[in-house]
Coordinates of C-alpha atoms and ligand atoms in Angstrom, one line a residue:
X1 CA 182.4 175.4 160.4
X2 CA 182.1 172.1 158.6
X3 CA 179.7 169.2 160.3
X4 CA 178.0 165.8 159.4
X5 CA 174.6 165.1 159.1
X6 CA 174.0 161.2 159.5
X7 CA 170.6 159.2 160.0
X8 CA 169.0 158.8 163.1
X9 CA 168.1 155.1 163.9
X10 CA 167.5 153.3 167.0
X11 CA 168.3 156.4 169.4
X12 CA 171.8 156.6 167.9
X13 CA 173.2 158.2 164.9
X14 CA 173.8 156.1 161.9
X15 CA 176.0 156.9 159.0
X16 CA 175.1 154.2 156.2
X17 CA 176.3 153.0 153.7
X18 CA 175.0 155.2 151.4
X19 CA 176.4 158.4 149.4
X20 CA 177.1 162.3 150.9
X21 CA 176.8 165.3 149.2
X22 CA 177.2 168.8 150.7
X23 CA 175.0 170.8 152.7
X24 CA 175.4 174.5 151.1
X25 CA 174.3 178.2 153.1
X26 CA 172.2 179.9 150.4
X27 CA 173.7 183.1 152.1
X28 CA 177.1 182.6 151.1
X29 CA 177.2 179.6 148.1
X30 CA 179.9 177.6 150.7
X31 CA 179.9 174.3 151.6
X32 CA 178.8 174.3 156.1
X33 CA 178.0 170.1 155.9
X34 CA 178.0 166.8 154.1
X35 CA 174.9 164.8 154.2
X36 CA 174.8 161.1 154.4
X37 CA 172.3 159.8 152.6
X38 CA 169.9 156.7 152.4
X39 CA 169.4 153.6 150.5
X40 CA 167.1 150.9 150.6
X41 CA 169.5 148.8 153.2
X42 CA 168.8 152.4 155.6
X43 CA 165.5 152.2 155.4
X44 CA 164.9 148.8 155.9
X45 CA 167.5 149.0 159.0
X46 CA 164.8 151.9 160.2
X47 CA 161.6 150.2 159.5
X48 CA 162.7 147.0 161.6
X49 CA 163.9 149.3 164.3
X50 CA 160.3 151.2 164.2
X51 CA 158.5 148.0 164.5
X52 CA 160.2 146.6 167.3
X53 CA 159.5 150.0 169.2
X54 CA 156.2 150.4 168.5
X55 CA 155.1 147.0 169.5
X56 CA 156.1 148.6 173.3
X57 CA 154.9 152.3 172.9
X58 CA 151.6 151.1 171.9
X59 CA 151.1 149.7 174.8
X60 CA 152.4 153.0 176.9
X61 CA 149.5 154.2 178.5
X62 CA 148.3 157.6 177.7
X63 CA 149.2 159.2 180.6
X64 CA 152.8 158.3 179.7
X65 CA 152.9 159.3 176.5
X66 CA 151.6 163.0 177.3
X67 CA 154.1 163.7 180.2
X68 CA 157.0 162.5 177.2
X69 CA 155.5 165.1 174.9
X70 CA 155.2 167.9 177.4
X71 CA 159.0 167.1 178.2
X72 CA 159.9 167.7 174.6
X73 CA 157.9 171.1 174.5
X74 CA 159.8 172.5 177.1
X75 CA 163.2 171.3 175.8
X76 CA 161.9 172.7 171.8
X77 CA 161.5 176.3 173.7
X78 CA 164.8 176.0 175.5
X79 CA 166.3 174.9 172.1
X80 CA 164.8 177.5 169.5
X81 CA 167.6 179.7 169.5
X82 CA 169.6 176.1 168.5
X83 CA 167.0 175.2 165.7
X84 CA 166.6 178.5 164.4
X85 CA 170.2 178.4 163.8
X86 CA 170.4 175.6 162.0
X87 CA 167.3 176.6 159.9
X88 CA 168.9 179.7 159.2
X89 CA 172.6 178.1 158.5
X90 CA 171.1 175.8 155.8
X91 CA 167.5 177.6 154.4
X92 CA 168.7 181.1 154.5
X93 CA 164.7 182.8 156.2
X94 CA 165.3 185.4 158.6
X95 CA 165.9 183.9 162.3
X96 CA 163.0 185.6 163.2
X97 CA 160.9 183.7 160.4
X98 CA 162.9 180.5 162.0
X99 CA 161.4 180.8 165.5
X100 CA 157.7 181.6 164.1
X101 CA 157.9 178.1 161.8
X102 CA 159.2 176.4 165.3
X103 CA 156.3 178.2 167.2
X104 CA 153.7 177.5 164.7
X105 CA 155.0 173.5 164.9
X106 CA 154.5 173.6 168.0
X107 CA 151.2 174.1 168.0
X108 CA 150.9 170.6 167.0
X109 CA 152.7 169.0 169.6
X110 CA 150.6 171.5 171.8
X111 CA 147.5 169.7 170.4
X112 CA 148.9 166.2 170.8
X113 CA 149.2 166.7 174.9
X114 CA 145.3 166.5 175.1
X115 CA 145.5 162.7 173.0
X116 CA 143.8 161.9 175.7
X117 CA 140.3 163.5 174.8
X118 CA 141.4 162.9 170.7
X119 CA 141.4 158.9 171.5
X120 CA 138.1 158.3 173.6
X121 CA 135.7 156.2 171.6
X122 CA 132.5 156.3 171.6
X123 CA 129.9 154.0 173.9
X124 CA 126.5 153.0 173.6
X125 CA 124.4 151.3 175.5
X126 CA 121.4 148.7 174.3
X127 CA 121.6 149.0 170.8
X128 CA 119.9 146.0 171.1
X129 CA 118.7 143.9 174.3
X130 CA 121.5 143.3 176.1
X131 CA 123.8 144.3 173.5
X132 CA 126.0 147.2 174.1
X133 CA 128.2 149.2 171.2
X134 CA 131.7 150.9 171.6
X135 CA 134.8 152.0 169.7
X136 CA 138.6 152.6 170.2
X137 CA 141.3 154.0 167.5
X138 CA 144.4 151.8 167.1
X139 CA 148.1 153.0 165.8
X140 CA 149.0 151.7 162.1
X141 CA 152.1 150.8 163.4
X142 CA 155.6 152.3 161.6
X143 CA 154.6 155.2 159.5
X144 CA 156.7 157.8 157.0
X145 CA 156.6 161.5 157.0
X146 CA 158.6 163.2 153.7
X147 CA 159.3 166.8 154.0
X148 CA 159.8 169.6 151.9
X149 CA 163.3 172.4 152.2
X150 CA 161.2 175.2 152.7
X151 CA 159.8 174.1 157.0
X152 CA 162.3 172.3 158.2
X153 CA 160.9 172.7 161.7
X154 CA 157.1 173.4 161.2
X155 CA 156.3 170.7 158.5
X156 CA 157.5 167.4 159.8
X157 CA 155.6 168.7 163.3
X158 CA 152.6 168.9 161.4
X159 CA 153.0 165.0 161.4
X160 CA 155.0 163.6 164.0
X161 CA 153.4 164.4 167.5
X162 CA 150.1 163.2 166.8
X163 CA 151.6 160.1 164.9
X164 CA 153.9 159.1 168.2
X165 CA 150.8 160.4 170.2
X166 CA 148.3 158.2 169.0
X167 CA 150.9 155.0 169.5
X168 CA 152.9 154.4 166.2
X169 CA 157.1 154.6 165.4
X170 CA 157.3 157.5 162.9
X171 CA 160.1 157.7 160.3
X172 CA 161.3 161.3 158.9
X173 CA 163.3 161.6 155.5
X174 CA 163.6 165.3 155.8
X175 CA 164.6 167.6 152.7
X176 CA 168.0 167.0 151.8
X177 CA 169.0 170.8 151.4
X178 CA 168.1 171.3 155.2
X179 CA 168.5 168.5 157.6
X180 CA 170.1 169.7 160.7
X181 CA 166.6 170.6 162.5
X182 CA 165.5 167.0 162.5
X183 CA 168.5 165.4 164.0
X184 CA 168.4 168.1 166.8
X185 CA 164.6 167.1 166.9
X186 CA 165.7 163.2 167.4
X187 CA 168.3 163.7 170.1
X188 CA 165.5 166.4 172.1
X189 CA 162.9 163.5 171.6
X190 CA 165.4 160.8 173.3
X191 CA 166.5 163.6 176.1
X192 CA 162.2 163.8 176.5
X193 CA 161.9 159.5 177.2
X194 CA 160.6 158.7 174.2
X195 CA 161.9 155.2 173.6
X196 CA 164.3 154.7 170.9
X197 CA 163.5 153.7 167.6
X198 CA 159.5 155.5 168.0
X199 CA 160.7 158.6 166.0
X200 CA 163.5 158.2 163.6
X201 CA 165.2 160.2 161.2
X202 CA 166.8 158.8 157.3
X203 CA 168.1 161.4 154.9
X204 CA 168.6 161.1 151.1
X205 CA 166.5 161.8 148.1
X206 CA 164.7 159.7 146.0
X207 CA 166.1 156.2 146.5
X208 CA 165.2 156.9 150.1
X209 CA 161.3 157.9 149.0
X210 CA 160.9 155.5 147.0
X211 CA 161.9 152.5 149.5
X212 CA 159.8 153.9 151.6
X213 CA 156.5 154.1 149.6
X214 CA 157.2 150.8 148.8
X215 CA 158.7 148.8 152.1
X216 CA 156.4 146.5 153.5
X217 CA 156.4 147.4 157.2
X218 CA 155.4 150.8 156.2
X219 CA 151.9 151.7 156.5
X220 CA 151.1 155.0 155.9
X221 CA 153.3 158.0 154.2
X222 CA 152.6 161.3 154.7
X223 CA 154.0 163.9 152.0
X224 CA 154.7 167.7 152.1
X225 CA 156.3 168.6 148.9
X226 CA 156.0 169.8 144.9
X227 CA 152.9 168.5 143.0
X228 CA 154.7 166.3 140.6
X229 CA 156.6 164.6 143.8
X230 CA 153.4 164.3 145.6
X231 CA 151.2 162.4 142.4
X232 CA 154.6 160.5 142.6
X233 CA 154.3 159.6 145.8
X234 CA 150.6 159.5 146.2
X235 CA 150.6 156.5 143.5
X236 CA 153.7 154.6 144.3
X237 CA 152.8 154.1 148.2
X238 CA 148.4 153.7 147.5
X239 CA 150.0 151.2 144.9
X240 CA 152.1 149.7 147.6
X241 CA 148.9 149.1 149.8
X242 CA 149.3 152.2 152.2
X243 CA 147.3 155.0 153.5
X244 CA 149.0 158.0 151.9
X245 CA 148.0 161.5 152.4
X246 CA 150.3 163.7 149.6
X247 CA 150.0 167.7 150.2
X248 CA 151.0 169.7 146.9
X249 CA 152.0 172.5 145.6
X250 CA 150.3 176.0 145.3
X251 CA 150.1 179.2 143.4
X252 CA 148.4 181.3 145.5
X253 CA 145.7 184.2 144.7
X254 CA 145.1 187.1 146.4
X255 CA 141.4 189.4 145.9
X256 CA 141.7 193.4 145.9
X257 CA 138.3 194.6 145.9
X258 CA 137.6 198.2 145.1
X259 CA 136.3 199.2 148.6
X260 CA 139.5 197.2 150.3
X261 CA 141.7 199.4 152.4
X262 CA 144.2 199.4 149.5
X263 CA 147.5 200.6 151.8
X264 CA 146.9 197.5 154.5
X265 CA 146.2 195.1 151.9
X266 CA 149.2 196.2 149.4
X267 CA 151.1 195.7 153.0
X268 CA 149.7 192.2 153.9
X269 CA 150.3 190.9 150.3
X270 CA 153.9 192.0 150.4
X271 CA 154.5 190.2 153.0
X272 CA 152.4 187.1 151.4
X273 CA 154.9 187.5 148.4
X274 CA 157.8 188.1 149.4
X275 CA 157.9 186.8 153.5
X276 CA 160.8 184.1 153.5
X277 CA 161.6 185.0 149.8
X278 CA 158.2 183.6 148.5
X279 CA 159.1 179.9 149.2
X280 CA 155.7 179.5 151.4
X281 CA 153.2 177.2 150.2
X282 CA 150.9 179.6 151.4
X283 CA 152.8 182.3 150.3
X284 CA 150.9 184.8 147.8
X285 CA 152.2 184.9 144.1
X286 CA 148.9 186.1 142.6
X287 CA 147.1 189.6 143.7
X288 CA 144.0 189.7 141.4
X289 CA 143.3 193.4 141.3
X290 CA 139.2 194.4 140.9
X291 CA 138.0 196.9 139.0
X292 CA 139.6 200.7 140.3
X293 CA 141.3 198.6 143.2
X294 CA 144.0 198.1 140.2
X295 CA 146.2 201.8 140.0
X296 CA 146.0 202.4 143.8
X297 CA 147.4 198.9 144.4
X298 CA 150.3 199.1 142.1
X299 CA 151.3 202.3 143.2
X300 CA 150.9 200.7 147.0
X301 CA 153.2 197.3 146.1
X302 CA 155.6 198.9 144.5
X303 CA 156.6 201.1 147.3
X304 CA 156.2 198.3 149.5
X305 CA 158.7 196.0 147.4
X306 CA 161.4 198.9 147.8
X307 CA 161.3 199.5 150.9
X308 CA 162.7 195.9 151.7
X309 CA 165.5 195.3 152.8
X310 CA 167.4 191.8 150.8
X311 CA 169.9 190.3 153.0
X312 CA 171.7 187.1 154.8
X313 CA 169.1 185.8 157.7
X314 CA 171.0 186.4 160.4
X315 CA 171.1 190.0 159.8
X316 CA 168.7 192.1 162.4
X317 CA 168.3 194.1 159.2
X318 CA 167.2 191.7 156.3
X319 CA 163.3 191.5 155.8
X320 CA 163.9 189.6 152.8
X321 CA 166.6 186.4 152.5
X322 CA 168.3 184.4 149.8
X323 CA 166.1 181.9 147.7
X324 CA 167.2 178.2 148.4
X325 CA 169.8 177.3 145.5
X326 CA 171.0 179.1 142.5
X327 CA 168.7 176.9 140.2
X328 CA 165.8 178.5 142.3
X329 CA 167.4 182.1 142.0
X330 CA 167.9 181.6 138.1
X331 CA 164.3 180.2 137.8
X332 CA 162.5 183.4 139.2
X333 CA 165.0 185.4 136.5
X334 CA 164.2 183.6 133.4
X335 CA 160.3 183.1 134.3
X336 CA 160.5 187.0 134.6
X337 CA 162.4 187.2 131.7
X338 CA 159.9 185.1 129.5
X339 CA 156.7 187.3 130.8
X340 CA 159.1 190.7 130.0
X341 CA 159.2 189.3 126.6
X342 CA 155.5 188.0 126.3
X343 CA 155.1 191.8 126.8
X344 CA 154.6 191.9 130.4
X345 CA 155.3 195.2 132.3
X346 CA 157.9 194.6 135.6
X347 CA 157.3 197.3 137.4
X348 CA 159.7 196.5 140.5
X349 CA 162.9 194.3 138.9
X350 CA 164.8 192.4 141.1
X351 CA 166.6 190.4 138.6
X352 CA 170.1 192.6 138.9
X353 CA 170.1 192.8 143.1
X354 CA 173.6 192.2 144.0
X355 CA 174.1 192.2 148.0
X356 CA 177.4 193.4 148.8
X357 CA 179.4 191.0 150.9
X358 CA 177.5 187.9 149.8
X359 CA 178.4 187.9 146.0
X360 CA 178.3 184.0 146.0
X361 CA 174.8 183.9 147.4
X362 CA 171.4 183.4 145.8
X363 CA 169.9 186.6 146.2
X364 CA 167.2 187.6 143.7
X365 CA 165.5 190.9 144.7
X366 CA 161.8 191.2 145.0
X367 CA 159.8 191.2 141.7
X368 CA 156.6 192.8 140.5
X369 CA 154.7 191.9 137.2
X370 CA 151.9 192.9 135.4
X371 CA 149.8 193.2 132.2
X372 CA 150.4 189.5 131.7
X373 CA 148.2 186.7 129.6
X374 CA 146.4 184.6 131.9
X375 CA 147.7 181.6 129.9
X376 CA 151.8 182.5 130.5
X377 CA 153.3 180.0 132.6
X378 CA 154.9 182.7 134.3
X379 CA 151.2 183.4 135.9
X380 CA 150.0 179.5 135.7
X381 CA 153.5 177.6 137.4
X382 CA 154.5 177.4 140.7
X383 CA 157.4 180.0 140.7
X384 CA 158.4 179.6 144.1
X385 CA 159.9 182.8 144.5
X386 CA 159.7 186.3 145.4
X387 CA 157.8 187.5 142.2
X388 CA 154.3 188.6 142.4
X389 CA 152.4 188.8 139.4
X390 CA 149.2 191.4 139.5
X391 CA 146.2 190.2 137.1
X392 CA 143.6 192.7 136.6
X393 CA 139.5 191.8 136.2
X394 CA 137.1 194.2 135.9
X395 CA 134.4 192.4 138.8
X396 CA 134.2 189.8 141.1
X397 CA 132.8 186.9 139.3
X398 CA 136.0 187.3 137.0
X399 CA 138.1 187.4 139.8
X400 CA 136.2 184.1 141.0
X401 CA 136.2 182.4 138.0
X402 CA 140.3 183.2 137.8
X403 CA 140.4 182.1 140.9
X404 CA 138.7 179.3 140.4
X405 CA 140.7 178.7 136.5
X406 CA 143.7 177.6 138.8
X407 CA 144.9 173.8 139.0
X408 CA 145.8 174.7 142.4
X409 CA 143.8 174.9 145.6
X410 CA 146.2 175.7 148.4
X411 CA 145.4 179.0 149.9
X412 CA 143.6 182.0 148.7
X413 CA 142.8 185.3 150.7
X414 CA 140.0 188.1 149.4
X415 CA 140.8 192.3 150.6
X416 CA 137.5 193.9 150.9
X417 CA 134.8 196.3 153.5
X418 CA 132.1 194.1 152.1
X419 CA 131.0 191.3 154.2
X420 CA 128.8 190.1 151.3
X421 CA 132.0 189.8 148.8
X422 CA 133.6 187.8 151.8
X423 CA 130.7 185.5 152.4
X424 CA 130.5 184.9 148.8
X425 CA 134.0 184.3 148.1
X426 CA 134.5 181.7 150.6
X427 CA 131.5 179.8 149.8
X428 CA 132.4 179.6 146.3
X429 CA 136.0 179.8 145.7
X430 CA 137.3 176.2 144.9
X431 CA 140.0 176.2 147.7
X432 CA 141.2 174.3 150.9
X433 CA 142.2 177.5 153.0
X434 CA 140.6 181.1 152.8
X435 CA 141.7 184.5 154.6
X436 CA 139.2 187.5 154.7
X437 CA 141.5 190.1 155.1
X438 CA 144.5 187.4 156.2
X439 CA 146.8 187.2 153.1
X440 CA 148.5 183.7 154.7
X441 CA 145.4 181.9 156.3
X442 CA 147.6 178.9 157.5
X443 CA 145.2 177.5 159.8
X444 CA 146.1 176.5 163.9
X445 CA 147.4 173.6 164.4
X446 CA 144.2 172.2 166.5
X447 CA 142.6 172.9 163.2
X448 CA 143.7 171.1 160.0
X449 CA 145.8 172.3 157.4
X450 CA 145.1 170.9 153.4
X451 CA 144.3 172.5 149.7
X452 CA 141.5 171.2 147.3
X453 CA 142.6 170.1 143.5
X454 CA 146.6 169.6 142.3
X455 CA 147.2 171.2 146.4
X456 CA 146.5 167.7 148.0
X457 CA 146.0 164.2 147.0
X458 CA 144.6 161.7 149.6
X459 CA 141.6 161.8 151.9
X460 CA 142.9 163.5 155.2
X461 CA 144.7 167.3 155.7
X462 CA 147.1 167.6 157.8
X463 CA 147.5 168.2 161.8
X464 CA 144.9 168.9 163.9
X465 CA 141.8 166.1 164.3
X466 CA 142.3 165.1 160.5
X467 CA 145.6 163.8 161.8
X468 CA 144.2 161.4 164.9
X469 CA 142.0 160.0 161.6
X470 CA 145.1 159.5 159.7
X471 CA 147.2 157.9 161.6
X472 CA 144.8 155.7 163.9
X473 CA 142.6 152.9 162.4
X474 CA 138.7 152.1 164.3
X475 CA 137.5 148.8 165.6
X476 CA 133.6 148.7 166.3
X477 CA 132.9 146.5 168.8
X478 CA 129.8 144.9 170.1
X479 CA 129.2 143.0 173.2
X480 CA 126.5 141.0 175.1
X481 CA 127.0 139.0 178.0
X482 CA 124.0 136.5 178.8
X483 CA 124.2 134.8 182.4
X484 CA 125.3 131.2 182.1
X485 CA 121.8 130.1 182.5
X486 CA 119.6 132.7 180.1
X487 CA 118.0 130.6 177.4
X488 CA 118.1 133.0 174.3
X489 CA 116.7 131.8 170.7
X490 CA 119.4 131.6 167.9
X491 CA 117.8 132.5 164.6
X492 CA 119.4 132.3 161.0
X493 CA 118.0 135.5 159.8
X494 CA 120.4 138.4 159.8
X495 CA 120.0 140.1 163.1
X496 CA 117.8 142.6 163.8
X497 CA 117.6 144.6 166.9
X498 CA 114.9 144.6 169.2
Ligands
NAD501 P1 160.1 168.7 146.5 O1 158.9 168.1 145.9 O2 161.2 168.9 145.5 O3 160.7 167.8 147.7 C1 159.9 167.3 148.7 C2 160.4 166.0 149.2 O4 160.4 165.0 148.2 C3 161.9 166.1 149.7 O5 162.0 165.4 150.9 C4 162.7 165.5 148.6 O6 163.9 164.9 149.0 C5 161.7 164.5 148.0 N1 162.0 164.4 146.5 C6 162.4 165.3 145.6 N2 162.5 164.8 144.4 C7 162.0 163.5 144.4 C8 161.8 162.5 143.5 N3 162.1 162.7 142.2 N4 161.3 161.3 143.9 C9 161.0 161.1 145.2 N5 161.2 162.1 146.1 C10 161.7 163.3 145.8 O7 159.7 170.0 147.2 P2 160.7 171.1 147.8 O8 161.4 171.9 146.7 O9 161.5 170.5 148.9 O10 159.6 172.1 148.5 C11 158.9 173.1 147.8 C12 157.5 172.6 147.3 O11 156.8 172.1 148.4 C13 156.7 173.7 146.7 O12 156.0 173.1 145.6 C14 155.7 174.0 147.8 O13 154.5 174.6 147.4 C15 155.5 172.7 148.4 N6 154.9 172.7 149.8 C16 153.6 172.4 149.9 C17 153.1 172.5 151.2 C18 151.6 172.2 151.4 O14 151.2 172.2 152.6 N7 150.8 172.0 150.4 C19 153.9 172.9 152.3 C20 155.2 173.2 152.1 C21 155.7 173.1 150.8

């Protein structure tokens, strides 16, 4: 199977004039695509497109745009099996991990059908005599969205329905290493009525970011990705005048109290750690271990981490797939390495896992760390991978204050019986998303999803009713009508209300 992957402009597909490079399975190491990807000239060719949609699809009346949306949610659930696929083909997660990101993206769109109560203003009547007060939300206009490899599906849909919903074009530059999903997105979208040129799809890498923090007719970007790509981003496009909301990266810590039911939490951070090979942003690198929780727990995550199952994704069996690219499979290695050396213990190696079959593949097995400085990068970075490191403290407030020591803010999630501990935690922990017994507290998407510190850098989280802020703009308006004959005083002070 060998396919092309071109941009999506105008309703049609566009092939550029820029570069290719190949689209790679992470199962297998072969070559399944080539990617055309973007320039400047593409993005420019997009933006103009996007404007001259929008201009219309503003003025589509609500009632419009929700039928168009609830046409595309039944075509996304007779197309999962397609997506998933794809996602599979070109990620590597687990199918089944493929149909859960589309599900939980379609949440989103799920929230977008009820615009209609996320765009009423507000109204009041006689602020002053005679005067009444109301307020509507306006579209930008054409706005970005720049994706990250590891939700192909789930990510951009954290942006795009409630961009198109609320009246803007949107423009998707997906992740390079993963772009079938949004091209089958496009052509459902047009098969839905959307008019051509409101969502829009231009691949490439950083010549494609980069023109579009900066183009003009661009007036917001929204960013999923790594932390130094997001302070990247989040300073070219403010620079460039536009409303930029820039969601980081994470290094995720997970609580075991001492009076935690040790064998469900050992099983919920396993999954946390090593669930679609750890390349979550919610995923859980970090189990912070309290007091006697510390023996029981490593006895529990080490049989947990054996027991899986490393595989291709489209095996029934795998519970655990390939990591992205061989950089990414080399990266958890060496980082494991470095903390082996820094006098670490690894108490569950994966660093040798060969799957038989899929030789060419970047399969790293899961990984389990311990006794490790809390100043080794190995503990501090972003590893991105399936290797969990275990910190021990001997109470709470060290756990909090390790916590709380992190750059990060992303996620966190606390294991304990103790309602105060919980109620504690969550008021005091220094991050954007907490789970009480949840190791991956990804919120619903008619909630909205964001992390605190290096995790997020703009006002607004994403989906949910942050989103309608985002992408819509307020006019306050005030009115009074006097009859043609009504004598009313003018006065040069600055009005009062009476
Ligand atoms: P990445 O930062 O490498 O890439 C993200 C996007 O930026 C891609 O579209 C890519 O093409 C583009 N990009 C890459 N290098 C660039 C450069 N030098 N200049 C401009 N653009 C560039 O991230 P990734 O490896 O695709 O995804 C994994 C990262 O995303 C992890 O750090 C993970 O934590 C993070 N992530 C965060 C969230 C969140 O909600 N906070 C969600 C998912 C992923």
């Amino acid at each position: 199977m060998s396919y092309e992957i071109t941009h999506w402009i105008g309703g049609r597909e566009s092939a550029g004039t820029g570069s290719t490079q190949p689209i790679l399975n992470p199962a297998t190491g072969e070559e399944v695509g080539t990617l055309h990807l973007g320039d400047a000239a593409t993005v420019d060719e997009a933006v103009r497109a996007g404007a001259a949609a929008q201009r219309d699809w503003a003025r589509v009346s609500l009632a419009k745009r929700t039928q168009i949306l609830y046409r595309m949610r039944q075509l996304m659930l007779e197309h999962t099996d397609e997506i998933a696929a794809a996602i599979t083909r070109e990620h590597g997660k687990t199918l089944g991990d493929a149909k859960g990101e589309i599900a939980r993206g379609l949440e989103t769109l799920e929230f977008a059908t009820s615009i209609t109560q996320d765009l009423k203003g507000g109204f009041s009547e006689n602020v002053s005599s005679g005067v009444d007060a109301h307020t509507m939300r306006q579209p930008l206009g054409v706005v970005a969205g720049i994706t990250p490899f590891n939700f192909p599906a789930m990510v951009p849909f954290w942006m795009h329905p409630i961009a198109i919903a609320t009246g803007n074009a949107f423009l998707l530059k997906p992740s390079e290493r993963d772009p079938s999903a949004s091209n089958i997105v496009a052509r459902l979208y047009q098969e839905a009525g959307l008019p051509d040129g409101v969502f829009q799809v231009v691949h490439g890498g950083k010549e494609t970011v980069d023109a579009l923090c900066t183009h003009d007719g661009i007036a917001a970007v929204s960013f999923v990705g790594s932390t130094p790509i997001a302070k990247h981003v989040h300073a070219t496009a403010t620079a460039a005048g536009k409303r930029v909301q820039a969601l980081g990266g994470a290094n995720n810590h997970a609580v075991v109290m001492p009076d935690a039911n040790i064998a469900f939490a050992a099983g919920q951070i396993a999954s946390g750690a090593f669930g679609s090979a750890g390349e979550r942003c919610m995923a859980v690198p970090v189990a912070v271990t309290v007091g006697d929780a510390h023996e029981p727990f490593l006895e529990a995550i080490r049989a947990e981490a054996e027991k899986l199952v490393v595989g291709p994704g489209d095996s029934p069996e795998t519970d655990m797939p390939p990591v992205i690219t061989a950089e990414a499979r080399d990266r958890v290695i060496r980082m494991t390495d470095e903390a082996e050396q820094a006098g670490a213990t690894v108490l569950v190696d994966g660093r040798s896992l060969v799957v038989e079959g899929y030789e060419n593949g970047n399969f790293v097995g899961p990984t389990v760390i311990t006794d490790l400085d809390r100043t080794h990068p190995t503990y501090t970075d972003e590893v991105f991978g399936p290797l969990l490191v275990v910190m021990h403290v001997p109470n709470f407030d060290e756990a909090l204050e390790l916590v709380n020591s992190s750059p990060f803010g992303n996620g966190t999630a606390i294991f304990t019986g103790s309602g105060h501990y919980a109620r504690r935690y969550q008021e005091e922990v220094q991050v954007g998303m907490i789970g009480v017994n949840v190791p991956i507290p990804t919120p619903v998407g008619y909630y909205s999803f964001g992390g605190w510190k290096d995790s997020l850098f703009g006002e607004h989280h994403a989906h949910g009713p942050e989103a309608v802020g985002f992408y819509t703009k307020q006019k306050a308006i005030t009115t009074r009508w006097p009859h043609q004959d009504e004598h009313l005083e003018s006065s040069m002070s600055f009005p009062t209300h009476d």
